[in-house]
């Protein structure tokens, strides 16, 4: 099975492997959503089984809750956990300050709530998500279905006075119908190309009626772990101001890949 993994999957997998080393017995952990976060869930499931770890996990989507159950991770709600020690998630883009665009998988609302409720948020990724300035990836904006066209028009008008290089937007679709989030909302993807002031934009968007949350994660992420197909990982720690490199040994993967078949 392992020989069928793409270089991108190997990168995500080694980043996830490094991230599980941050998990300690007794921790409350937020589980992100997306293909990279899914690797973390699989690897964590393996560790929990092998080491009999007693961790409490809060998923950020129905998808992640279902995968966690599949790999034997018991989950609880955020209300039960109240506060978390650590959240591990993927991202669509990260910049040198470790600000993020998230929500490509449509789970940005729960992801932001869970990450904000964590002592530490760690992003696992491959090198393709790195950006000098955020904005090449369309910024997801979760909106209430009621009057979404009006909300979209209001967003586009507001973008005129923002530091962005584009302001077209599109309702995210799932086939012929609008994509619906776990909270029953819609997502409008904003094609901004370049976001000059992410902090300002995040605040302005969230002040609009109809907007529930946007995918800009500013000052939330503490550490980014960038995986490479050859097992190298780079750790960028924003608080420590450090960049370190490590090598993850691969080759003992047996259980982790079983659910991929
Ligand atoms: C889901 C997200 C994901 O973390 C983001 O889209 C990255 O996904 P992937 O790991 O599949 O590239 O924000 O809402």
PDB file of C-alpha atoms and ligand atoms in Angstrom:
ATOM      1  CA  UNK A   1       0.000   0.000   0.000  1.00  0.00           C
ATOM      2  CA  UNK A   2       2.715   2.454   0.981  1.00  0.00           C
ATOM      3  CA  UNK A   3       4.256   2.378  -2.517  1.00  0.00           C
ATOM      4  CA  UNK A   4       0.967   3.752  -3.831  1.00  0.00           C
ATOM      5  CA  UNK A   5       1.230   6.964  -1.824  1.00  0.00           C
ATOM      6  CA  UNK A   6       1.857  10.121  -3.835  1.00  0.00           C
ATOM      7  CA  UNK A   7       4.727  12.460  -2.857  1.00  0.00           C
ATOM      8  CA  UNK A   8       2.069  14.849  -1.553  1.00  0.00           C
ATOM      9  CA  UNK A   9       0.607  12.158   0.710  1.00  0.00           C
ATOM     10  CA  UNK A  10       4.050  11.193   1.978  1.00  0.00           C
ATOM     11  CA  UNK A  11       4.676  14.857   2.856  1.00  0.00           C
ATOM     12  CA  UNK A  12       1.387  15.102   4.741  1.00  0.00           C
ATOM     13  CA  UNK A  13       2.003  11.775   6.434  1.00  0.00           C
ATOM     14  CA  UNK A  14       5.470  12.662   7.774  1.00  0.00           C
ATOM     15  CA  UNK A  15       4.202  16.038   9.014  1.00  0.00           C
ATOM     16  CA  UNK A  16       1.395  14.191  10.798  1.00  0.00           C
ATOM     17  CA  UNK A  17       3.876  11.696  12.256  1.00  0.00           C
ATOM     18  CA  UNK A  18       5.968  14.538  13.682  1.00  0.00           C
ATOM     19  CA  UNK A  19       2.855  16.180  15.099  1.00  0.00           C
ATOM     20  CA  UNK A  20       1.838  13.079  17.065  1.00  0.00           C
ATOM     21  CA  UNK A  21       5.087  13.408  19.022  1.00  0.00           C
ATOM     22  CA  UNK A  22       3.524  16.532  20.575  1.00  0.00           C
ATOM     23  CA  UNK A  23       0.699  14.465  22.045  1.00  0.00           C
ATOM     24  CA  UNK A  24       1.045  13.469  25.694  1.00  0.00           C
ATOM     25  CA  UNK A  25      -1.047  11.169  27.826  1.00  0.00           C
ATOM     26  CA  UNK A  26      -4.060  12.931  29.348  1.00  0.00           C
ATOM     27  CA  UNK A  27      -4.201  15.747  26.786  1.00  0.00           C
ATOM     28  CA  UNK A  28      -7.371  17.209  25.279  1.00  0.00           C
ATOM     29  CA  UNK A  29      -6.794  17.478  21.538  1.00  0.00           C
ATOM     30  CA  UNK A  30      -8.589  19.233  18.686  1.00  0.00           C
ATOM     31  CA  UNK A  31      -8.695  17.215  15.463  1.00  0.00           C
ATOM     32  CA  UNK A  32      -8.710  19.284  12.271  1.00  0.00           C
ATOM     33  CA  UNK A  33     -10.401  18.544   8.962  1.00  0.00           C
ATOM     34  CA  UNK A  34      -9.025  17.809   5.493  1.00  0.00           C
ATOM     35  CA  UNK A  35      -6.672  15.343   3.857  1.00  0.00           C
ATOM     36  CA  UNK A  36      -3.648  16.350   5.956  1.00  0.00           C
ATOM     37  CA  UNK A  37      -5.546  16.338   9.240  1.00  0.00           C
ATOM     38  CA  UNK A  38      -6.887  12.908   8.266  1.00  0.00           C
ATOM     39  CA  UNK A  39      -3.325  11.595   8.272  1.00  0.00           C
ATOM     40  CA  UNK A  40      -2.893  12.910  11.791  1.00  0.00           C
ATOM     41  CA  UNK A  41      -6.097  11.180  12.920  1.00  0.00           C
ATOM     42  CA  UNK A  42      -4.878   7.871  11.488  1.00  0.00           C
ATOM     43  CA  UNK A  43      -1.428   8.142  13.055  1.00  0.00           C
ATOM     44  CA  UNK A  44      -2.879   9.254  16.391  1.00  0.00           C
ATOM     45  CA  UNK A  45      -5.277   6.307  16.327  1.00  0.00           C
ATOM     46  CA  UNK A  46      -2.266   4.026  15.986  1.00  0.00           C
ATOM     47  CA  UNK A  47      -0.436   5.684  18.882  1.00  0.00           C
ATOM     48  CA  UNK A  48      -3.488   5.556  21.148  1.00  0.00           C
ATOM     49  CA  UNK A  49      -3.833   1.834  20.470  1.00  0.00           C
ATOM     50  CA  UNK A  50      -0.119   1.010  20.823  1.00  0.00           C
ATOM     51  CA  UNK A  51       0.541   3.100  23.927  1.00  0.00           C
ATOM     52  CA  UNK A  52      -2.884   2.947  25.532  1.00  0.00           C
ATOM     53  CA  UNK A  53      -2.984   6.754  25.646  1.00  0.00           C
ATOM     54  CA  UNK A  54      -5.868   8.360  27.500  1.00  0.00           C
ATOM     55  CA  UNK A  55      -6.517  11.448  25.380  1.00  0.00           C
ATOM     56  CA  UNK A  56      -9.769  13.273  24.809  1.00  0.00           C
ATOM     57  CA  UNK A  57     -10.347  14.391  21.239  1.00  0.00           C
ATOM     58  CA  UNK A  58     -12.677  17.032  19.809  1.00  0.00           C
ATOM     59  CA  UNK A  59     -13.317  16.742  16.043  1.00  0.00           C
ATOM     60  CA  UNK A  60     -13.915  19.827  13.882  1.00  0.00           C
ATOM     61  CA  UNK A  61     -16.364  18.222  11.455  1.00  0.00           C
ATOM     62  CA  UNK A  62     -18.667  15.270  10.926  1.00  0.00           C
ATOM     63  CA  UNK A  63     -16.090  13.868   8.501  1.00  0.00           C
ATOM     64  CA  UNK A  64     -13.333  13.925  11.107  1.00  0.00           C
ATOM     65  CA  UNK A  65     -15.618  12.486  13.801  1.00  0.00           C
ATOM     66  CA  UNK A  66     -16.435   9.580  11.487  1.00  0.00           C
ATOM     67  CA  UNK A  67     -12.783   8.939  10.614  1.00  0.00           C
ATOM     68  CA  UNK A  68     -11.817   9.112  14.300  1.00  0.00           C
ATOM     69  CA  UNK A  69     -14.454   6.501  15.136  1.00  0.00           C
ATOM     70  CA  UNK A  70     -13.166   4.315  12.304  1.00  0.00           C
ATOM     71  CA  UNK A  71      -9.605   4.329  13.663  1.00  0.00           C
ATOM     72  CA  UNK A  72     -10.711   3.787  17.251  1.00  0.00           C
ATOM     73  CA  UNK A  73     -10.482   7.321  18.670  1.00  0.00           C
ATOM     74  CA  UNK A  74     -13.293   8.208  21.062  1.00  0.00           C
ATOM     75  CA  UNK A  75     -14.416  11.818  20.667  1.00  0.00           C
ATOM     76  CA  UNK A  76     -16.170  14.300  22.912  1.00  0.00           C
ATOM     77  CA  UNK A  77     -17.777  17.665  22.166  1.00  0.00           C
ATOM     78  CA  UNK A  78     -16.027  20.973  22.747  1.00  0.00           C
ATOM     79  CA  UNK A  79     -18.604  21.747  25.413  1.00  0.00           C
ATOM     80  CA  UNK A  80     -17.510  18.644  27.278  1.00  0.00           C
ATOM     81  CA  UNK A  81     -13.832  19.457  26.875  1.00  0.00           C
ATOM     82  CA  UNK A  82     -14.241  23.223  27.428  1.00  0.00           C
ATOM     83  CA  UNK A  83     -10.575  23.943  26.743  1.00  0.00           C
ATOM     84  CA  UNK A  84      -7.945  22.043  24.782  1.00  0.00           C
ATOM     85  CA  UNK A  85      -4.220  21.538  25.169  1.00  0.00           C
ATOM     86  CA  UNK A  86      -3.453  21.166  21.496  1.00  0.00           C
ATOM     87  CA  UNK A  87      -5.136  21.330  18.095  1.00  0.00           C
ATOM     88  CA  UNK A  88      -3.593  19.821  14.976  1.00  0.00           C
ATOM     89  CA  UNK A  89      -5.048  20.869  11.621  1.00  0.00           C
ATOM     90  CA  UNK A  90      -4.137  21.470   7.999  1.00  0.00           C
ATOM     91  CA  UNK A  91      -4.289  24.783   6.120  1.00  0.00           C
ATOM     92  CA  UNK A  92      -4.809  26.059   2.606  1.00  0.00           C
ATOM     93  CA  UNK A  93      -2.123  28.742   2.932  1.00  0.00           C
ATOM     94  CA  UNK A  94       0.291  29.985   5.584  1.00  0.00           C
ATOM     95  CA  UNK A  95       2.434  33.129   5.537  1.00  0.00           C
ATOM     96  CA  UNK A  96       5.738  33.981   7.322  1.00  0.00           C
ATOM     97  CA  UNK A  97       3.787  35.169  10.418  1.00  0.00           C
ATOM     98  CA  UNK A  98       1.912  31.837  10.401  1.00  0.00           C
ATOM     99  CA  UNK A  99      -1.347  33.525   9.541  1.00  0.00           C
ATOM    100  CA  UNK A 100      -3.539  31.123   7.624  1.00  0.00           C
ATOM    101  CA  UNK A 101      -6.267  30.709   5.075  1.00  0.00           C
ATOM    102  CA  UNK A 102      -8.467  27.781   6.017  1.00  0.00           C
ATOM    103  CA  UNK A 103     -11.834  26.452   4.966  1.00  0.00           C
ATOM    104  CA  UNK A 104     -11.019  24.773   1.656  1.00  0.00           C
ATOM    105  CA  UNK A 105     -12.722  21.728   3.138  1.00  0.00           C
ATOM    106  CA  UNK A 106     -15.639  23.810   4.382  1.00  0.00           C
ATOM    107  CA  UNK A 107     -15.050  23.289   8.110  1.00  0.00           C
ATOM    108  CA  UNK A 108     -13.586  26.698   8.966  1.00  0.00           C
ATOM    109  CA  UNK A 109     -16.170  27.634  11.604  1.00  0.00           C
ATOM    110  CA  UNK A 110     -15.650  24.677  13.903  1.00  0.00           C
ATOM    111  CA  UNK A 111     -11.936  24.739  13.085  1.00  0.00           C
ATOM    112  CA  UNK A 112     -11.592  28.341  14.215  1.00  0.00           C
ATOM    113  CA  UNK A 113     -13.620  27.800  17.393  1.00  0.00           C
ATOM    114  CA  UNK A 114     -11.594  24.718  18.306  1.00  0.00           C
ATOM    115  CA  UNK A 115      -8.209  26.269  17.440  1.00  0.00           C
ATOM    116  CA  UNK A 116      -9.028  29.381  19.453  1.00  0.00           C
ATOM    117  CA  UNK A 117      -9.991  27.210  22.419  1.00  0.00           C
ATOM    118  CA  UNK A 118      -6.561  25.528  22.399  1.00  0.00           C
ATOM    119  CA  UNK A 119      -3.386  26.397  24.264  1.00  0.00           C
ATOM    120  CA  UNK A 120      -1.475  25.552  21.102  1.00  0.00           C
ATOM    121  CA  UNK A 121      -2.481  25.269  17.463  1.00  0.00           C
ATOM    122  CA  UNK A 122      -0.191  23.343  15.144  1.00  0.00           C
ATOM    123  CA  UNK A 123      -0.596  23.255  11.368  1.00  0.00           C
ATOM    124  CA  UNK A 124       0.671  20.262   9.429  1.00  0.00           C
ATOM    125  CA  UNK A 125       1.234  20.755   5.736  1.00  0.00           C
ATOM    126  CA  UNK A 126       3.356  20.138   2.696  1.00  0.00           C
ATOM    127  CA  UNK A 127       5.513  22.878   1.198  1.00  0.00           C
ATOM    128  CA  UNK A 128       2.934  23.858  -1.439  1.00  0.00           C
ATOM    129  CA  UNK A 129       0.822  25.775   1.103  1.00  0.00           C
ATOM    130  CA  UNK A 130       3.514  28.355   1.848  1.00  0.00           C
ATOM    131  CA  UNK A 131       2.809  31.918   0.636  1.00  0.00           C
ATOM    132  CA  UNK A 132       4.717  35.184   0.994  1.00  0.00           C
ATOM    133  CA  UNK A 133       1.355  36.961   1.138  1.00  0.00           C
ATOM    134  CA  UNK A 134      -1.991  35.254   1.665  1.00  0.00           C
ATOM    135  CA  UNK A 135      -4.677  35.398  -1.006  1.00  0.00           C
ATOM    136  CA  UNK A 136      -3.811  33.188  -3.969  1.00  0.00           C
ATOM    137  CA  UNK A 137      -6.108  30.586  -2.435  1.00  0.00           C
ATOM    138  CA  UNK A 138      -9.726  31.879  -2.514  1.00  0.00           C
ATOM    139  CA  UNK A 139     -10.763  33.016   0.966  1.00  0.00           C
ATOM    140  CA  UNK A 140     -13.759  31.010   2.229  1.00  0.00           C
ATOM    141  CA  UNK A 141     -16.436  33.016   3.969  1.00  0.00           C
ATOM    142  CA  UNK A 142     -19.254  31.168   5.764  1.00  0.00           C
ATOM    143  CA  UNK A 143     -22.604  32.927   5.426  1.00  0.00           C
ATOM    144  CA  UNK A 144     -26.179  32.370   6.570  1.00  0.00           C
ATOM    145  CA  UNK A 145     -28.288  30.995   3.660  1.00  0.00           C
ATOM    146  CA  UNK A 146     -30.963  33.667   4.252  1.00  0.00           C
ATOM    147  CA  UNK A 147     -30.250  36.520   1.841  1.00  0.00           C
ATOM    148  CA  UNK A 148     -26.886  35.127   0.770  1.00  0.00           C
ATOM    149  CA  UNK A 149     -26.943  37.061  -2.532  1.00  0.00           C
ATOM    150  CA  UNK A 150     -27.317  40.307  -0.613  1.00  0.00           C
ATOM    151  CA  UNK A 151     -24.502  39.304   1.738  1.00  0.00           C
ATOM    152  CA  UNK A 152     -22.325  38.459  -1.269  1.00  0.00           C
ATOM    153  CA  UNK A 153     -23.027  41.869  -2.857  1.00  0.00           C
ATOM    154  CA  UNK A 154     -22.238  43.595   0.439  1.00  0.00           C
ATOM    155  CA  UNK A 155     -18.956  41.700   0.756  1.00  0.00           C
ATOM    156  CA  UNK A 156     -17.913  42.596  -2.806  1.00  0.00           C
ATOM    157  CA  UNK A 157     -18.750  46.255  -2.209  1.00  0.00           C
ATOM    158  CA  UNK A 158     -16.816  46.319   1.046  1.00  0.00           C
ATOM    159  CA  UNK A 159     -13.785  44.778  -0.651  1.00  0.00           C
ATOM    160  CA  UNK A 160     -13.404  47.977  -2.727  1.00  0.00           C
ATOM    161  CA  UNK A 161     -11.870  49.715   0.277  1.00  0.00           C
ATOM    162  CA  UNK A 162      -9.755  46.748   1.404  1.00  0.00           C
ATOM    163  CA  UNK A 163      -6.124  45.984   0.547  1.00  0.00           C
ATOM    164  CA  UNK A 164      -6.879  43.180  -1.915  1.00  0.00           C
ATOM    165  CA  UNK A 165      -6.118  42.592  -5.592  1.00  0.00           C
ATOM    166  CA  UNK A 166      -9.424  41.058  -6.675  1.00  0.00           C
ATOM    167  CA  UNK A 167     -12.995  41.071  -5.425  1.00  0.00           C
ATOM    168  CA  UNK A 168     -14.962  38.529  -7.401  1.00  0.00           C
ATOM    169  CA  UNK A 169     -16.652  35.834  -5.400  1.00  0.00           C
ATOM    170  CA  UNK A 170     -18.568  32.625  -5.950  1.00  0.00           C
ATOM    171  CA  UNK A 171     -21.011  30.544  -3.977  1.00  0.00           C
ATOM    172  CA  UNK A 172     -19.394  27.180  -3.310  1.00  0.00           C
ATOM    173  CA  UNK A 173     -21.323  24.386  -4.987  1.00  0.00           C
ATOM    174  CA  UNK A 174     -21.573  20.673  -4.381  1.00  0.00           C
ATOM    175  CA  UNK A 175     -22.654  19.476  -7.807  1.00  0.00           C
ATOM    176  CA  UNK A 176     -25.868  21.275  -8.751  1.00  0.00           C
ATOM    177  CA  UNK A 177     -26.673  22.573  -5.252  1.00  0.00           C
ATOM    178  CA  UNK A 178     -24.922  24.890  -2.815  1.00  0.00           C
ATOM    179  CA  UNK A 179     -22.339  23.286  -0.538  1.00  0.00           C
ATOM    180  CA  UNK A 180     -23.794  23.209   2.982  1.00  0.00           C
ATOM    181  CA  UNK A 181     -21.551  23.296   6.059  1.00  0.00           C
ATOM    182  CA  UNK A 182     -22.003  21.196   9.196  1.00  0.00           C
ATOM    183  CA  UNK A 183     -23.857  24.187  10.668  1.00  0.00           C
ATOM    184  CA  UNK A 184     -26.247  24.405   7.697  1.00  0.00           C
ATOM    185  CA  UNK A 185     -24.599  27.509   6.209  1.00  0.00           C
ATOM    186  CA  UNK A 186     -23.265  28.373   2.744  1.00  0.00           C
ATOM    187  CA  UNK A 187     -19.712  29.303   1.758  1.00  0.00           C
ATOM    188  CA  UNK A 188     -18.783  32.188  -0.519  1.00  0.00           C
ATOM    189  CA  UNK A 189     -15.222  31.913  -1.849  1.00  0.00           C
ATOM    190  CA  UNK A 190     -13.528  35.295  -2.284  1.00  0.00           C
ATOM    191  CA  UNK A 191     -10.992  35.531  -5.125  1.00  0.00           C
ATOM    192  CA  UNK A 192      -8.694  38.208  -3.722  1.00  0.00           C
ATOM    193  CA  UNK A 193      -5.323  37.153  -5.239  1.00  0.00           C
ATOM    194  CA  UNK A 194      -3.437  39.110  -2.603  1.00  0.00           C
ATOM    195  CA  UNK A 195      -4.478  40.138   0.911  1.00  0.00           C
ATOM    196  CA  UNK A 196      -2.469  43.137   2.083  1.00  0.00           C
ATOM    197  CA  UNK A 197      -3.885  43.344   5.608  1.00  0.00           C
ATOM    198  CA  UNK A 198      -5.289  40.019   6.798  1.00  0.00           C
ATOM    199  CA  UNK A 199      -6.090  41.223  10.320  1.00  0.00           C
ATOM    200  CA  UNK A 200      -8.165  44.169   9.073  1.00  0.00           C
ATOM    201  CA  UNK A 201      -9.977  42.089   6.452  1.00  0.00           C
ATOM    202  CA  UNK A 202     -10.845  39.365   8.961  1.00  0.00           C
ATOM    203  CA  UNK A 203     -12.376  41.918  11.322  1.00  0.00           C
ATOM    204  CA  UNK A 204     -14.308  43.792   8.623  1.00  0.00           C
ATOM    205  CA  UNK A 205     -15.794  40.614   7.125  1.00  0.00           C
ATOM    206  CA  UNK A 206     -16.991  39.381  10.500  1.00  0.00           C
ATOM    207  CA  UNK A 207     -18.822  42.644  11.174  1.00  0.00           C
ATOM    208  CA  UNK A 208     -21.168  42.151   8.215  1.00  0.00           C
ATOM    209  CA  UNK A 209     -24.671  40.862   8.842  1.00  0.00           C
ATOM    210  CA  UNK A 210     -25.014  37.445   7.262  1.00  0.00           C
ATOM    211  CA  UNK A 211     -21.347  36.575   7.606  1.00  0.00           C
ATOM    212  CA  UNK A 212     -20.796  33.881  10.210  1.00  0.00           C
ATOM    213  CA  UNK A 213     -17.013  33.526   9.998  1.00  0.00           C
ATOM    214  CA  UNK A 214     -14.164  33.882   7.542  1.00  0.00           C
ATOM    215  CA  UNK A 215     -11.216  31.586   6.836  1.00  0.00           C
ATOM    216  CA  UNK A 216      -8.459  33.964   7.932  1.00  0.00           C
ATOM    217  CA  UNK A 217      -6.712  32.635  11.034  1.00  0.00           C
ATOM    218  CA  UNK A 218      -4.671  35.551  12.358  1.00  0.00           C
ATOM    219  CA  UNK A 219      -2.430  35.048  15.424  1.00  0.00           C
ATOM    220  CA  UNK A 220      -3.941  31.637  16.087  1.00  0.00           C
ATOM    221  CA  UNK A 221      -1.313  29.225  14.760  1.00  0.00           C
ATOM    222  CA  UNK A 222       1.798  28.660  16.934  1.00  0.00           C
ATOM    223  CA  UNK A 223       3.744  26.119  14.925  1.00  0.00           C
ATOM    224  CA  UNK A 224       3.801  24.900  11.324  1.00  0.00           C
ATOM    225  CA  UNK A 225       5.240  21.487  10.523  1.00  0.00           C
ATOM    226  CA  UNK A 226       6.128  21.159   6.844  1.00  0.00           C
ATOM    227  CA  UNK A 227       6.582  17.606   5.609  1.00  0.00           C
ATOM    228  CA  UNK A 228       8.574  16.424   2.588  1.00  0.00           C
ATOM    229  CA  UNK A 229       8.278  13.141   0.652  1.00  0.00           C
ATOM    230  CA  UNK A 230      11.779  12.037   1.758  1.00  0.00           C
ATOM    231  CA  UNK A 231      10.875  12.213   5.461  1.00  0.00           C
ATOM    232  CA  UNK A 232      12.371  15.620   6.214  1.00  0.00           C
ATOM    233  CA  UNK A 233      10.230  17.924   8.310  1.00  0.00           C
ATOM    234  CA  UNK A 234      10.709  21.605   8.980  1.00  0.00           C
ATOM    235  CA  UNK A 235       9.292  23.116  12.156  1.00  0.00           C
ATOM    236  CA  UNK A 236       8.541  26.850  12.219  1.00  0.00           C
ATOM    237  CA  UNK A 237       7.768  28.084  15.715  1.00  0.00           C
ATOM    238  CA  UNK A 238       6.425  31.625  15.770  1.00  0.00           C
ATOM    239  CA  UNK A 239       6.773  32.237  19.539  1.00  0.00           C
ATOM    240  CA  UNK A 240      10.301  30.887  19.747  1.00  0.00           C
ATOM    241  CA  UNK A 241      11.205  32.452  16.412  1.00  0.00           C
ATOM    242  CA  UNK A 242      12.953  29.236  15.400  1.00  0.00           C
ATOM    243  CA  UNK A 243      13.124  27.098  12.284  1.00  0.00           C
ATOM    244  CA  UNK A 244      14.415  23.564  12.811  1.00  0.00           C
ATOM    245  CA  UNK A 245      14.779  20.543  10.569  1.00  0.00           C
ATOM    246  CA  UNK A 246      14.373  16.892  11.502  1.00  0.00           C
ATOM    247  CA  UNK A 247      14.255  13.564   9.726  1.00  0.00           C
ATOM    248  CA  UNK A 248      11.329  11.194  10.263  1.00  0.00           C
ATOM    249  CA  UNK A 249      12.108   7.541   9.659  1.00  0.00           C
ATOM    250  CA  UNK A 250       9.462   5.863   7.581  1.00  0.00           C
ATOM    251  CA  UNK A 251       8.986   2.204   6.785  1.00  0.00           C
ATOM    252  CA  UNK A 252       7.109   0.744   9.766  1.00  0.00           C
ATOM    253  CA  UNK A 253       3.725   1.785   8.425  1.00  0.00           C
ATOM    254  CA  UNK A 254       1.333  -1.124   8.667  1.00  0.00           C
ATOM    255  CA  UNK A 255      -1.927  -0.265  10.414  1.00  0.00           C
ATOM    256  CA  UNK A 256      -2.125   3.358   9.390  1.00  0.00           C
ATOM    257  CA  UNK A 257      -2.791   2.591   5.782  1.00  0.00           C
ATOM    258  CA  UNK A 258      -5.323  -0.151   6.337  1.00  0.00           C
ATOM    259  CA  UNK A 259      -8.370   2.137   5.994  1.00  0.00           C
ATOM    260  CA  UNK A 260      -7.115   3.486   2.668  1.00  0.00           C
ATOM    261  CA  UNK A 261      -7.674   0.215   0.863  1.00  0.00           C
TER     262      UNK A 261
HETATM  263  C1  LIG B   1     -10.837  22.399   5.978  1.00  0.00           C
HETATM  264  C2  LIG B   1      -9.512  23.071   6.008  1.00  0.00           C
HETATM  265  C3  LIG B   1      -8.323  22.230   5.654  1.00  0.00           C
HETATM  266  O1  LIG B   1      -7.461  22.220   6.733  1.00  0.00           O
HETATM  267  C4  LIG B   1      -7.644  22.833   4.469  1.00  0.00           C
HETATM  268  O2  LIG B   1      -8.601  22.929   3.438  1.00  0.00           O
HETATM  269  C5  LIG B   1      -6.483  21.960   4.022  1.00  0.00           C
HETATM  270  O3  LIG B   1      -6.967  20.755   3.528  1.00  0.00           O
HETATM  271  P1  LIG B   1      -5.987  19.645   2.958  1.00  0.00           P
HETATM  272  O4  LIG B   1      -5.182  19.139   4.095  1.00  0.00           O
HETATM  273  O5  LIG B   1      -6.913  18.596   2.392  1.00  0.00           O
HETATM  274  O6  LIG B   1      -5.156  20.291   1.889  1.00  0.00           O
HETATM  275  O7  LIG B   1      -9.365  24.211   6.317  1.00  0.00           O
HETATM  276  O8  LIG B   1     -11.864  23.320   6.217  1.00  0.00           O
END
